XYZ file of C-alpha atoms in Angstrom:
574
model
C -13.444 47.880 -0.313
C -13.256 45.397 -3.190
C -15.714 42.546 -2.855
C -14.488 39.060 -3.725
C -16.571 37.191 -6.286
C -18.347 34.043 -5.082
C -16.181 31.970 -7.447
C -12.953 33.287 -5.940
C -14.274 32.958 -2.391
C -15.319 29.343 -2.951
C -11.834 28.644 -4.310
C -10.254 30.355 -1.309
C -12.310 28.358 1.186
C -11.407 25.107 -0.561
C -7.733 25.985 -0.273
C -8.122 26.952 3.388
C -9.544 23.494 3.990
C -6.526 22.010 2.224
C -4.170 24.058 4.407
C -5.931 22.713 7.489
C -5.555 19.146 6.238
C -1.878 19.647 5.373
C -1.112 21.104 8.809
C -2.719 18.166 10.617
C -0.954 15.765 8.243
C 2.339 17.512 9.028
C 1.795 17.352 12.792
C 1.142 13.604 12.728
C 4.113 13.061 10.429
C 6.620 15.112 12.413
C 5.720 13.163 15.544
C 7.158 10.013 13.963
C 10.700 10.871 15.034
C 9.799 11.110 18.735
C 7.753 7.906 18.541
C 10.788 6.137 17.074
C 13.161 7.561 19.694
C 10.845 6.577 22.532
C 9.963 3.162 21.025
C 6.250 4.009 21.163
C 5.175 1.340 18.680
C 1.490 1.211 19.540
C 1.340 5.005 19.275
C 2.992 4.683 15.863
C 0.250 2.305 14.727
C -2.458 4.650 15.993
C -0.819 7.638 14.297
C -0.675 5.756 11.008
C -4.382 4.933 11.153
C -5.255 8.498 12.191
C -3.334 9.971 9.266
C -5.090 7.685 6.791
C -8.497 8.686 8.182
C -7.544 12.368 8.204
C -8.131 13.014 4.500
C -11.781 11.968 4.375
C -12.386 13.668 7.716
C -11.053 17.011 6.497
C -12.786 16.747 3.111
C -16.061 16.256 4.965
C -15.382 19.240 7.227
C -14.514 21.477 4.273
C -17.610 20.462 2.309
C -19.771 21.114 5.373
C -18.155 24.523 5.842
C -18.798 25.436 2.201
C -22.465 24.496 2.516
C -22.797 26.695 5.582
C -21.094 29.700 3.932
C -22.767 29.723 0.529
C -26.347 29.509 -0.605
C -27.186 26.252 -2.331
C -28.010 28.073 -5.553
C -24.512 29.567 -5.567
C -22.412 26.641 -4.339
C -24.183 23.929 -6.314
C -24.458 25.824 -9.592
C -22.119 23.643 -11.619
C -21.993 26.279 -14.376
C -19.886 28.541 -12.182
C -17.276 25.880 -11.333
C -15.060 26.463 -14.384
C -14.544 29.943 -12.905
C -13.987 28.444 -9.447
C -11.345 26.197 -10.971
C -9.657 29.140 -12.707
C -9.579 31.109 -9.455
C -8.183 28.083 -7.651
C -5.396 27.681 -10.207
C -4.296 31.248 -9.529
C -4.189 30.531 -5.804
C -2.124 27.338 -6.047
C 0.377 28.480 -8.681
C 2.946 29.716 -6.100
C 2.672 26.601 -3.923
C 5.173 23.780 -3.605
C 2.417 21.183 -3.072
C 0.243 22.339 -5.945
C -0.270 18.860 -7.406
C -1.729 17.702 -4.078
C -3.997 20.732 -3.911
C -5.496 19.800 -7.301
C -6.438 16.386 -5.940
C -7.936 18.032 -2.859
C -10.090 20.263 -5.076
C -11.300 17.178 -6.963
C -12.279 15.505 -3.689
C -14.312 18.531 -2.611
C -16.046 18.711 -5.995
C -16.969 15.021 -5.841
C -18.327 15.510 -2.329
C -20.635 18.267 -3.587
C -21.695 16.945 -6.998
C -22.672 13.658 -8.574
C -20.174 11.997 -10.873
C -22.348 12.973 -13.849
C -21.000 16.516 -13.419
C -17.357 15.520 -13.734
C -15.469 17.091 -16.627
C -12.075 18.647 -17.178
C -13.774 22.057 -17.214
C -14.868 21.734 -13.609
C -12.179 19.406 -12.204
C -8.535 18.532 -12.611
C -8.980 15.318 -14.566
C -5.704 16.260 -16.223
C -3.222 18.173 -14.109
C -2.489 21.787 -14.985
C 0.948 21.478 -13.399
C 3.837 21.417 -15.906
C 5.616 18.071 -15.581
C 9.101 19.537 -15.273
C 8.314 22.939 -13.857
C 11.436 24.596 -12.469
C 10.656 25.159 -8.810
C 12.718 26.975 -6.252
C 15.250 24.487 -4.973
C 15.301 23.609 -1.298
C 18.025 21.687 0.496
C 16.224 18.345 0.566
C 19.301 16.161 0.140
C 22.754 15.939 1.667
C 25.739 15.074 -0.528
C 28.899 13.336 0.570
C 32.212 12.638 -1.185
C 33.950 9.520 0.169
C 37.293 10.298 -1.525
C 38.299 6.702 -0.863
C 37.150 6.732 2.774
C 33.899 4.737 2.840
C 34.062 4.272 6.618
C 34.401 8.023 7.137
C 31.515 8.958 4.864
C 29.214 6.391 6.492
C 30.181 7.782 9.901
C 29.340 11.288 8.710
C 25.949 10.140 7.416
C 24.975 8.408 10.662
C 26.202 11.345 12.746
C 24.204 13.752 10.578
C 21.129 11.676 11.404
C 21.695 11.567 15.150
C 18.734 10.970 17.455
C 17.924 11.778 21.067
C 18.916 8.165 21.727
C 22.562 7.348 20.884
C 23.626 4.573 18.558
C 24.077 1.324 20.452
C 27.342 0.283 18.771
C 28.258 2.884 16.173
C 31.715 1.482 15.428
C 30.360 -2.019 14.946
C 27.555 -0.741 12.731
C 30.008 1.232 10.594
C 32.278 -1.763 10.058
C 29.338 -3.882 8.991
C 27.817 -1.225 6.717
C 31.171 -0.619 5.050
C 31.583 -4.345 4.416
C 28.064 -4.579 2.970
C 28.688 -1.589 0.702
C 31.948 -3.046 -0.587
C 30.306 -6.412 -1.121
C 27.317 -5.000 -3.013
C 29.173 -2.642 -5.389
C 31.900 -3.387 -7.937
C 35.390 -2.804 -6.575
C 36.118 -0.052 -9.096
C 33.091 1.928 -7.896
C 34.284 2.005 -4.296
C 37.658 3.303 -5.504
C 36.268 5.799 -8.043
C 37.427 9.340 -7.076
C 34.130 10.700 -8.429
C 32.027 8.461 -6.194
C 29.357 10.422 -4.314
C 26.529 9.661 -1.928
C 23.275 11.613 -1.781
C 20.810 11.100 1.069
C 17.392 12.664 1.517
C 17.536 15.141 4.380
C 14.729 13.566 6.428
C 14.476 10.001 7.640
C 11.436 7.978 6.617
C 9.543 6.270 9.449
C 7.288 3.231 9.334
C 6.240 0.820 12.057
C 9.358 0.085 14.183
C 11.931 1.345 11.695
C 13.489 4.540 10.375
C 15.029 4.574 6.911
C 17.744 6.729 5.398
C 17.096 6.826 1.656
C 19.444 7.996 -1.043
C 21.742 6.893 -3.833
C 25.377 6.077 -4.529
C 26.568 7.387 -7.891
C 29.513 8.005 -10.169
C 29.636 10.074 -13.345
C 28.028 7.255 -15.319
C 26.136 4.951 -12.967
C 24.029 4.988 -9.826
C 22.650 2.592 -7.236
C 19.887 3.146 -4.679
C 20.943 3.327 -1.039
C 18.779 2.501 1.957
C 20.023 2.227 5.552
C 17.293 0.920 7.896
C 17.615 2.013 11.523
C 16.037 0.176 14.441
C 15.485 1.010 18.087
C 15.326 -2.206 20.108
C 13.513 -1.540 23.356
C 15.936 -0.834 26.169
C 18.878 -0.319 23.812
C 20.319 2.326 21.507
C 19.761 2.906 17.793
C 21.057 0.183 15.462
C 21.963 0.663 11.799
C 20.487 -2.657 10.753
C 21.631 -3.051 7.135
C 22.824 -1.287 3.998
C 20.879 -2.048 0.824
C 21.831 -1.068 -2.727
C 19.891 -3.651 -4.738
C 17.104 -1.972 -6.730
C 14.740 -4.932 -6.343
C 15.251 -4.970 -2.555
C 14.678 -1.219 -2.341
C 11.556 -1.564 -4.480
C 10.183 -4.107 -2.000
C 10.765 -1.638 0.849
C 8.481 0.801 -1.014
C 6.044 -1.956 -1.979
C 2.282 -1.580 -2.471
C 1.918 -4.266 0.212
C 3.235 -2.098 3.041
C 2.025 0.665 5.316
C 2.738 4.241 4.318
C 5.935 5.981 5.354
C 5.946 9.113 7.466
C 8.445 11.628 6.083
C 8.668 15.403 6.048
C 8.641 16.574 2.425
C 8.565 20.360 1.852
C 8.257 19.822 -1.918
C 6.467 16.514 -2.533
C 7.021 16.472 -6.308
C 10.778 16.876 -5.877
C 10.982 14.029 -3.395
C 8.896 11.820 -5.679
C 11.264 12.722 -8.511
C 14.190 11.721 -6.296
C 12.573 8.364 -5.515
C 11.754 7.854 -9.187
C 15.414 8.301 -10.088
C 16.498 5.531 -7.731
C 13.494 3.301 -8.515
C 12.711 3.926 -12.202
C 10.448 0.879 -12.322
C 7.983 2.417 -9.852
C 5.074 4.484 -11.148
C 4.707 7.860 -9.458
C 1.215 6.839 -8.316
C 2.762 4.136 -6.149
C 5.475 6.469 -4.876
C 3.013 9.179 -3.791
C 0.930 6.503 -2.086
C 3.977 5.070 -0.296
C 4.544 8.332 1.610
C 0.918 8.763 2.655
C -0.487 10.838 -0.214
C -2.700 7.957 -1.266
C -5.443 10.171 -2.700
C -2.988 11.819 -5.046
C -1.628 8.385 -5.856
C -5.182 7.522 -6.860
C -5.322 10.610 -9.110
C -2.066 9.681 -10.821
C -3.248 6.103 -11.253
C -6.452 7.277 -12.933
C -4.548 9.574 -15.274
C -2.224 6.731 -16.229
C -5.231 4.486 -16.863
C -7.100 6.880 -19.152
C -3.883 7.642 -21.005
C -3.246 3.917 -21.494
C -6.749 3.413 -22.873
C -6.325 6.392 -25.202
C -3.026 5.311 -26.763
C -3.352 1.504 -26.903
C -5.713 -1.093 -28.368
C -5.873 -2.895 -25.017
C -9.269 -4.299 -24.064
C -10.578 -5.444 -20.706
C -10.667 -9.215 -20.229
C -11.546 -11.442 -17.299
C -8.528 -11.944 -15.053
C -6.861 -15.375 -15.177
C -7.539 -17.722 -12.288
C -10.435 -19.386 -10.520
C -13.602 -17.280 -10.647
C -14.368 -15.736 -7.278
C -17.478 -16.571 -5.274
C -17.914 -12.963 -4.081
C -15.918 -10.781 -6.461
C -15.606 -10.692 -10.237
C -12.178 -9.603 -11.460
C -11.181 -8.145 -14.825
C -7.979 -6.623 -16.129
C -6.171 -4.940 -19.010
C -3.376 -7.156 -20.396
C -1.015 -4.200 -20.844
C -1.821 -2.451 -17.551
C -0.540 -4.067 -14.363
C -3.811 -3.792 -12.423
C -6.933 -5.802 -11.695
C -10.403 -4.316 -11.223
C -12.626 -6.034 -8.657
C -16.398 -5.672 -8.413
C -18.832 -7.260 -5.966
C -21.203 -9.772 -7.493
C -24.933 -9.327 -7.034
C -25.260 -12.886 -5.707
C -22.690 -14.859 -3.753
C -22.013 -18.560 -3.588
C -24.179 -20.242 -0.939
C -20.995 -21.161 0.946
C -20.199 -17.480 1.547
C -21.968 -16.103 4.603
C -21.252 -12.416 3.924
C -23.187 -9.408 2.668
C -22.209 -6.657 0.252
C -21.844 -4.239 3.181
C -19.557 -6.696 4.970
C -17.321 -7.058 1.906
C -17.001 -3.277 1.594
C -16.167 -3.040 5.307
C -13.469 -5.720 4.979
C -11.781 -4.053 2.000
C -11.762 -0.688 3.753
C -10.284 -2.315 6.853
C -7.191 -3.319 4.865
C -6.439 0.359 4.226
C -6.083 1.019 7.933
C -4.098 -1.944 9.223
C -0.424 -2.798 9.037
C -0.212 -4.901 5.872
C 3.290 -6.168 6.843
C 4.207 -6.604 3.191
C 1.652 -9.391 2.818
C -1.569 -7.672 1.682
C -2.043 -5.700 -1.507
C -3.111 -2.086 -1.119
C -6.374 -1.159 -2.833
C -7.940 1.968 -4.277
C -11.717 2.350 -4.220
C -13.462 4.013 -7.166
C -17.033 5.032 -7.937
C -18.646 5.610 -11.334
C -15.840 4.600 -13.649
C -16.829 5.211 -17.259
C -15.085 3.342 -20.059
C -15.724 3.119 -23.813
C -17.685 -0.037 -24.589
C -15.198 -0.752 -27.369
C -12.514 -1.255 -24.707
C -14.211 -4.409 -23.393
C -13.804 -7.876 -24.791
C -17.407 -8.983 -25.526
C -17.116 -12.115 -23.364
C -15.751 -10.075 -20.464
C -18.538 -7.513 -20.673
C -21.190 -10.219 -20.950
C -19.884 -11.933 -17.810
C -19.752 -8.694 -15.821
C -23.309 -7.810 -16.852
C -24.457 -11.287 -15.861
C -22.858 -11.474 -12.399
C -23.104 -7.795 -11.362
C -25.926 -6.033 -13.246
C -26.440 -3.589 -10.372
C -22.799 -2.474 -10.642
C -22.053 -2.685 -14.380
C -24.341 -1.015 -16.907
C -24.084 -0.239 -20.613
C -25.154 3.305 -21.472
C -24.938 3.663 -25.237
C -21.267 3.460 -26.187
C -20.144 3.701 -22.551
C -19.803 1.117 -19.791
C -20.541 2.468 -16.312
C -18.870 0.655 -13.413
C -20.588 2.066 -10.352
C -18.161 0.709 -7.778
C -14.865 -1.168 -7.877
C -11.485 -1.631 -6.275
C -8.179 -1.705 -8.053
C -5.231 -3.842 -6.979
C -1.825 -4.678 -8.391
C -2.030 -7.662 -10.711
C -0.156 -10.751 -9.542
C 0.101 -14.378 -10.612
C -2.390 -16.411 -8.530
C -0.409 -18.764 -6.313
C -2.348 -21.855 -7.431
C -1.485 -21.083 -11.075
C 2.121 -20.310 -10.179
C 2.786 -23.643 -8.432
C 1.141 -25.621 -11.244
C 3.831 -24.511 -13.700
C 6.761 -23.930 -11.313
C 9.869 -26.031 -10.857
C 10.281 -28.140 -7.724
C 12.593 -25.511 -6.222
C 10.186 -22.690 -7.091
C 7.288 -24.592 -5.517
C 9.263 -25.043 -2.294
C 10.208 -21.350 -2.192
C 6.623 -20.280 -2.918
C 5.121 -22.533 -0.246
C 7.709 -21.412 2.282
C 6.818 -17.778 1.572
C 3.098 -18.613 1.606
C 3.471 -19.945 5.139
C 5.535 -16.933 6.169
C 2.823 -14.662 4.768
C 0.166 -16.373 6.885
C 2.380 -16.211 9.989
C 3.288 -12.556 9.516
C -0.332 -11.564 8.938
C -1.352 -13.505 12.029
C 1.335 -11.884 14.158
C -0.039 -8.518 13.001
C -3.500 -9.605 14.245
C -4.869 -10.439 10.790
C -6.520 -13.771 9.981
C -7.114 -14.234 6.241
C -10.129 -16.481 6.716
C -10.047 -18.223 3.355
C -6.410 -19.286 3.010
C -6.729 -21.220 -0.259
C -3.815 -20.758 -2.648
C -6.059 -19.025 -5.186
C -6.493 -16.119 -2.767
C -2.761 -15.382 -2.707
C -0.624 -14.000 -5.506
C 3.052 -13.967 -6.435
C 4.615 -10.571 -7.187
C 7.270 -9.856 -9.794
C 9.823 -10.113 -6.980
C 8.597 -13.587 -6.034
C 6.854 -12.572 -2.807
C 3.580 -14.208 -1.815
C 0.832 -11.701 -1.041
C -2.772 -12.098 0.142
C -5.352 -10.258 -1.950
C -8.872 -11.594 -1.285
C -10.361 -9.845 1.722
C -14.034 -10.808 1.995
C -13.415 -13.141 4.972
C -10.589 -11.244 6.649
C -10.861 -10.534 10.378
C -8.733 -9.742 13.401
C -6.943 -12.807 14.722
C -8.151 -12.053 18.241
C -11.769 -12.520 17.065
C -11.196 -16.170 16.109
C -11.785 -19.134 18.429
C -9.117 -21.709 17.543
C -10.076 -25.217 18.618
C -8.902 -28.805 18.457
C -11.318 -31.318 16.951
C -12.846 -33.303 19.838
C -12.226 -37.036 19.964
C -15.058 -39.017 18.324
C -17.549 -40.487 20.774
C -18.131 -43.606 18.706
C -16.395 -45.115 15.663
C -19.409 -44.129 13.579
C -18.782 -40.431 14.299
C -15.803 -40.346 11.943
C -17.913 -41.707 9.086
C -20.815 -39.290 9.586
C -21.499 -36.542 7.034
C -22.009 -33.997 9.828
C -19.547 -33.206 12.659
C -20.242 -34.825 16.025
C -19.340 -31.594 17.801
C -20.806 -28.103 17.879
C -19.243 -25.407 15.689
C -19.633 -21.715 16.521
C -19.547 -18.911 13.928
C -15.961 -17.919 14.855
C -14.620 -21.422 15.425
C -11.607 -22.500 13.369
C -10.011 -25.960 13.475
C -6.396 -25.758 12.234
C -6.238 -29.572 12.016
C -8.547 -29.281 8.992
C -6.202 -26.979 7.071
C -4.141 -29.664 5.258
C -7.014 -31.197 3.303
C -8.664 -27.831 2.665
C -5.518 -26.098 1.429
C -3.815 -28.814 -0.597
C -5.377 -31.338 -2.953
C -1.850 -32.214 -4.077
C -0.471 -34.730 -1.548
C 3.140 -33.829 -2.306
C 2.491 -30.128 -1.647
C 0.545 -31.002 1.492
C 3.489 -32.948 2.909
C 5.989 -30.263 1.926
C 3.952 -27.532 3.620
C 3.598 -29.640 6.775
C 7.379 -29.930 6.847
C 7.871 -26.184 6.318
C 5.071 -24.771 8.471
C 3.451 -27.638 10.346
C 2.809 -25.465 13.404
C 0.021 -23.731 11.462
C -2.007 -26.943 11.939
C -1.790 -26.609 15.731
C -4.456 -24.601 17.564
C -1.999 -23.792 20.365
C 0.274 -21.978 17.895
C -2.537 -19.594 17.003
C -3.570 -19.171 20.634
C 0.009 -18.217 21.487
C -0.085 -15.454 18.893
C -3.383 -14.234 20.322
C -1.833 -14.018 23.798
C 1.121 -12.008 22.461
C -1.237 -9.598 20.710
C -3.386 -9.241 23.838
C -0.214 -8.415 25.789
C 0.377 -5.468 23.460
C 3.401 -6.860 21.635
C 4.126 -5.287 18.239
C 5.917 -7.760 16.003
C 9.012 -7.173 13.912
C 8.431 -7.684 10.188
C 11.128 -6.025 8.118
C 11.057 -5.576 4.344
C 14.565 -6.751 3.586
C 16.404 -10.033 3.636
C 17.390 -11.637 6.933
C 21.002 -12.180 5.929
C 21.497 -8.423 5.585
C 20.212 -7.647 9.062
C 22.169 -6.941 12.221
C 19.246 -7.494 14.603
C 17.994 -11.062 14.278
């Protein structure tokens, strides 16, 4: 009997842990179809949260199992881990999810060792997977040839994606989808004999929707194709819209939304398919969008270190009002901000470091409804000191000396979050046209309403805590005061007892820790009188305590709101 070396056995046990994680991930994901068919929206929310928590849970279980199987002197001998890595590479070479298994290995290593032990000899800092490796093809897409019959090909697509629940009005849906397709594409494309449609073989599920994702293409051009499907309670399936605009499709896969559930036998191939229809998306964001957020984090880190290696970019403080809790820096040529917690907060902020960390982690697990930026949490980032603007580094060392430290020619950032960089809303409206200001404030109010309907209260709703994306959407990104809406006590300001009460420096009424007075919002949110009046016209109900209480009642009754990531005018279900 041939005995397996400890290196090979450690590698094997790591991969067994990965297989266990992948199977549980698959089981949660495959249940999405039944939840959609049965309109089990609260179950869908719970499944989404469970799948997010699954990764850390299974990493912890695998690390615990390794510690129980191997002596500490064997397992924690970092000198043997280059051999463990080599053995692991041999094991994952035949796999179709090998890039994910590298990230899993990295997570196990970081669970066992301090970050001082990280190197490309012991971990997969750089992937060993060839970028364009020819893998065995699997039938992941379905192709259709309209041959001039758009109605017929759309009918075939919807019939190929039949559910246990029938379509509510298939003929009506088909007429509308055909009209939308003809309206969105040039006339010559619809008549091109070489026109083809390719659709991924599995639907993508998120919240209360299912999405058919593909592309429409000719010999020379292509357009993305997304058909959102809905299941109104007590009715049949509805094909809600047909979308071919790349910007609209990009928003559907936005960093501000919950992760899709989709069965992907070969993740890299599906990501390649998405990349073809959304070339502006980085693969890190695409992996994250389908639930592989840890691998998205790996790809983000690789893109970051590559950017630093090949450019002269230096970290600077991010534009905007300095935060009272967080300090934010950025790279001008890299579309990301880096957020660290200050050592001392403004006296007006009644939060602790632990509370801030808890709030930011909460955002990962809730439905962000397209209105909160996703974050990635990092520990022990190391950057060359030369990559920091001196003023930026000096400020970081001043406000967060426990987090940022200079070690020779290296800057150690012990803990930070990364977020997509956006234009702060207060800066945006200062330089925007009158029409742009109106559109931004309308979307700002919608963002607050949609977050509230999803049981999220931003806390600090100042314009500086919201950003504007490249698509013009307003997104919340400052989470240190975030809480569940149902935890807030919305009140009206009591009538003054005496005329002198209104002139007093202190309120004449008691204020509890969770009390919020919406009547105070106008003067807190808008110093600009013109903007204050415009917002009152657009969203005046936000100043009414009863509006917020009504949302709380709906949430307590178990209602799951509809917030869809595409324009209203394209929707069938209003």
